[in-house]
Each structure stands twice: as C-alpha cells, then as structure tokens.
C-alpha cells in the first residue's frame, strides 16, 4: 500500500497488484480507504479476467490483508505468504515497484481529485507495463 493526498489534504490509498514472475502490474485500486472486502473484490475481478487465481499471494501484514475475510477467501485456493514486519527486503520487487511509482508518478503530480488520481496512476501503470 502507498499513500498520497489530494490538494485539499484528503488521503488517497493506493494498492498495486504485481505478478512477481512477469513483473506486470495486473491491477490495483486508488481509493480514500480500502478494506479487506474491497481488496478481495479486486482479486476476484483479476482472477476472472486472467482465468485463474494466483498460487501464492505475497503481502504485508496490513489490516486489509491480515484479516479474517482474506483468510476465508484464500482458504483452499490461494496461499497467503506474509512478509515479516520490519523486513521489506523480503518483498524486494514490490518495494522497488512502489519506489518507482512514487518517484515517477506520485512525487511529480498533484491530484485535484480522487478521479484524477485514478486516471493518472492508471496511465502510469499502463506505461509501466508496455514500455
């Protein structure tokens, strides 16, 4: 997860879902807040779009991921691999990806609205995947 704000000071929460093998940014969300249920809906949408669920989902210990709803969703279909707290190097690729989106997109844009942030971040992810 990453955080930013719109010019009126309201928070933006950003989640990116990246395939560690292909390095493709498959999807994500840009919202004011994101719950475990919102994240599950996005993962289900991606599974339908791609034709399968991931074998393993590597994630941090944020409340959206380390919740009962996520455990119930993953049971029997997706292995959850939690990164130990305070050890971001265990998730090196996504840390690098997050640094890149911060440097190349978030730090150089001011967002007037949530809708604008969604468009700009989506465009950046498209460029990331295709260049």
Short mmCIF file of C-alpha atoms in Angstrom, two decimals, residues 19-116:
data_model
loop_
_atom_site.label_atom_id
_atom_site.label_comp_id
_atom_site.label_asym_id
_atom_site.label_seq_id
_atom_site.Cartn_x
_atom_site.Cartn_y
_atom_site.Cartn_z
CA UNK A 19 2.88 -10.55 -10.81
CA UNK A 20 6.35 -11.37 -9.45
CA UNK A 21 7.12 -13.66 -12.38
CA UNK A 22 6.13 -11.44 -15.31
CA UNK A 23 6.63 -8.15 -13.42
CA UNK A 24 3.33 -6.97 -14.86
CA UNK A 25 1.16 -4.68 -12.78
CA UNK A 26 -2.10 -6.60 -13.02
CA UNK A 27 -4.33 -4.16 -11.25
CA UNK A 28 -4.96 -2.29 -8.09
CA UNK A 29 -7.10 0.36 -6.54
CA UNK A 30 -6.96 4.06 -5.80
CA UNK A 31 -9.46 4.91 -3.07
CA UNK A 32 -9.95 7.05 0.01
CA UNK A 33 -9.93 3.85 2.07
CA UNK A 34 -9.52 0.18 1.22
CA UNK A 35 -10.93 -2.67 3.27
CA UNK A 36 -10.20 -6.37 3.08
CA UNK A 37 -13.53 -6.83 1.30
CA UNK A 38 -12.60 -4.24 -1.35
CA UNK A 39 -9.28 -5.98 -1.90
CA UNK A 40 -10.96 -9.38 -2.19
CA UNK A 41 -13.35 -8.00 -4.82
CA UNK A 42 -10.37 -6.70 -6.84
CA UNK A 43 -8.55 -10.05 -6.55
CA UNK A 44 -11.69 -11.89 -7.69
CA UNK A 45 -12.04 -9.49 -10.63
CA UNK A 46 -8.45 -10.13 -11.65
CA UNK A 47 -8.90 -13.91 -11.33
CA UNK A 48 -11.92 -13.80 -13.65
CA UNK A 49 -10.07 -11.54 -16.10
CA UNK A 50 -6.95 -13.75 -16.11
CA UNK A 51 -8.74 -17.09 -15.91
CA UNK A 52 -7.19 -18.26 -12.64
CA UNK A 53 -6.29 -17.37 -9.09
CA UNK A 54 -2.66 -16.93 -8.06
CA UNK A 55 -0.98 -19.87 -6.37
CA UNK A 56 0.54 -17.61 -3.73
CA UNK A 57 -0.19 -14.04 -2.71
CA UNK A 58 2.80 -12.34 -1.06
CA UNK A 59 1.69 -9.48 1.13
CA UNK A 60 2.49 -7.37 4.15
CA UNK A 61 0.68 -7.57 7.46
CA UNK A 62 -1.64 -4.63 6.92
CA UNK A 63 -5.15 -4.93 8.35
CA UNK A 64 -6.66 -5.25 4.86
CA UNK A 65 -4.60 -8.39 4.23
CA UNK A 66 -4.25 -9.94 7.68
CA UNK A 67 -7.99 -10.14 8.29
CA UNK A 68 -10.45 -12.98 8.68
CA UNK A 69 -12.17 -12.14 5.40
CA UNK A 70 -8.88 -12.53 3.50
CA UNK A 71 -8.07 -15.81 5.27
CA UNK A 72 -11.54 -17.15 4.47
CA UNK A 73 -11.22 -16.04 0.83
CA UNK A 74 -7.81 -17.65 0.39
CA UNK A 75 -8.65 -20.93 2.16
CA UNK A 76 -8.14 -23.81 -0.22
CA UNK A 77 -7.41 -21.70 -3.30
CA UNK A 78 -4.58 -19.23 -2.62
CA UNK A 79 -1.58 -19.50 -0.33
CA UNK A 80 -1.01 -16.34 1.71
CA UNK A 81 2.66 -15.56 2.36
CA UNK A 82 3.02 -12.71 4.85
CA UNK A 83 6.23 -10.69 4.91
CA UNK A 84 7.60 -10.42 8.46
CA UNK A 85 7.02 -6.93 9.91
CA UNK A 86 10.03 -4.67 9.51
CA UNK A 87 11.61 -6.82 6.77
CA UNK A 88 10.66 -5.12 3.48
CA UNK A 89 13.64 -6.71 1.70
CA UNK A 90 11.68 -9.96 1.77
CA UNK A 91 9.35 -8.36 -0.74
CA UNK A 92 12.05 -6.66 -2.77
CA UNK A 93 10.34 -6.49 -6.13
CA UNK A 94 7.20 -4.76 -4.87
CA UNK A 95 9.30 -2.41 -2.74
CA UNK A 96 11.21 -1.48 -5.91
CA UNK A 97 7.94 -1.12 -7.84
CA UNK A 98 6.47 1.11 -5.12
CA UNK A 99 9.60 3.27 -5.12
CA UNK A 100 9.35 3.63 -8.87
CA UNK A 101 5.67 4.63 -8.86
CA UNK A 102 6.44 7.10 -6.07
CA UNK A 103 9.35 8.69 -7.99
CA UNK A 104 7.85 8.60 -11.48
CA UNK A 105 4.20 9.34 -10.73
CA UNK A 106 3.19 10.35 -7.22
CA UNK A 107 6.02 12.79 -6.49
CA UNK A 108 5.57 14.70 -9.74
CA UNK A 109 1.77 15.00 -9.76
CA UNK A 110 -0.64 16.98 -7.63
CA UNK A 111 -4.07 15.40 -7.59
CA UNK A 112 -7.10 17.69 -7.53
CA UNK A 113 -9.50 14.80 -7.03
CA UNK A 114 -9.69 11.08 -6.46
CA UNK A 115 -10.91 10.65 -10.05
CA UNK A 116 -7.86 12.47 -11.41
#
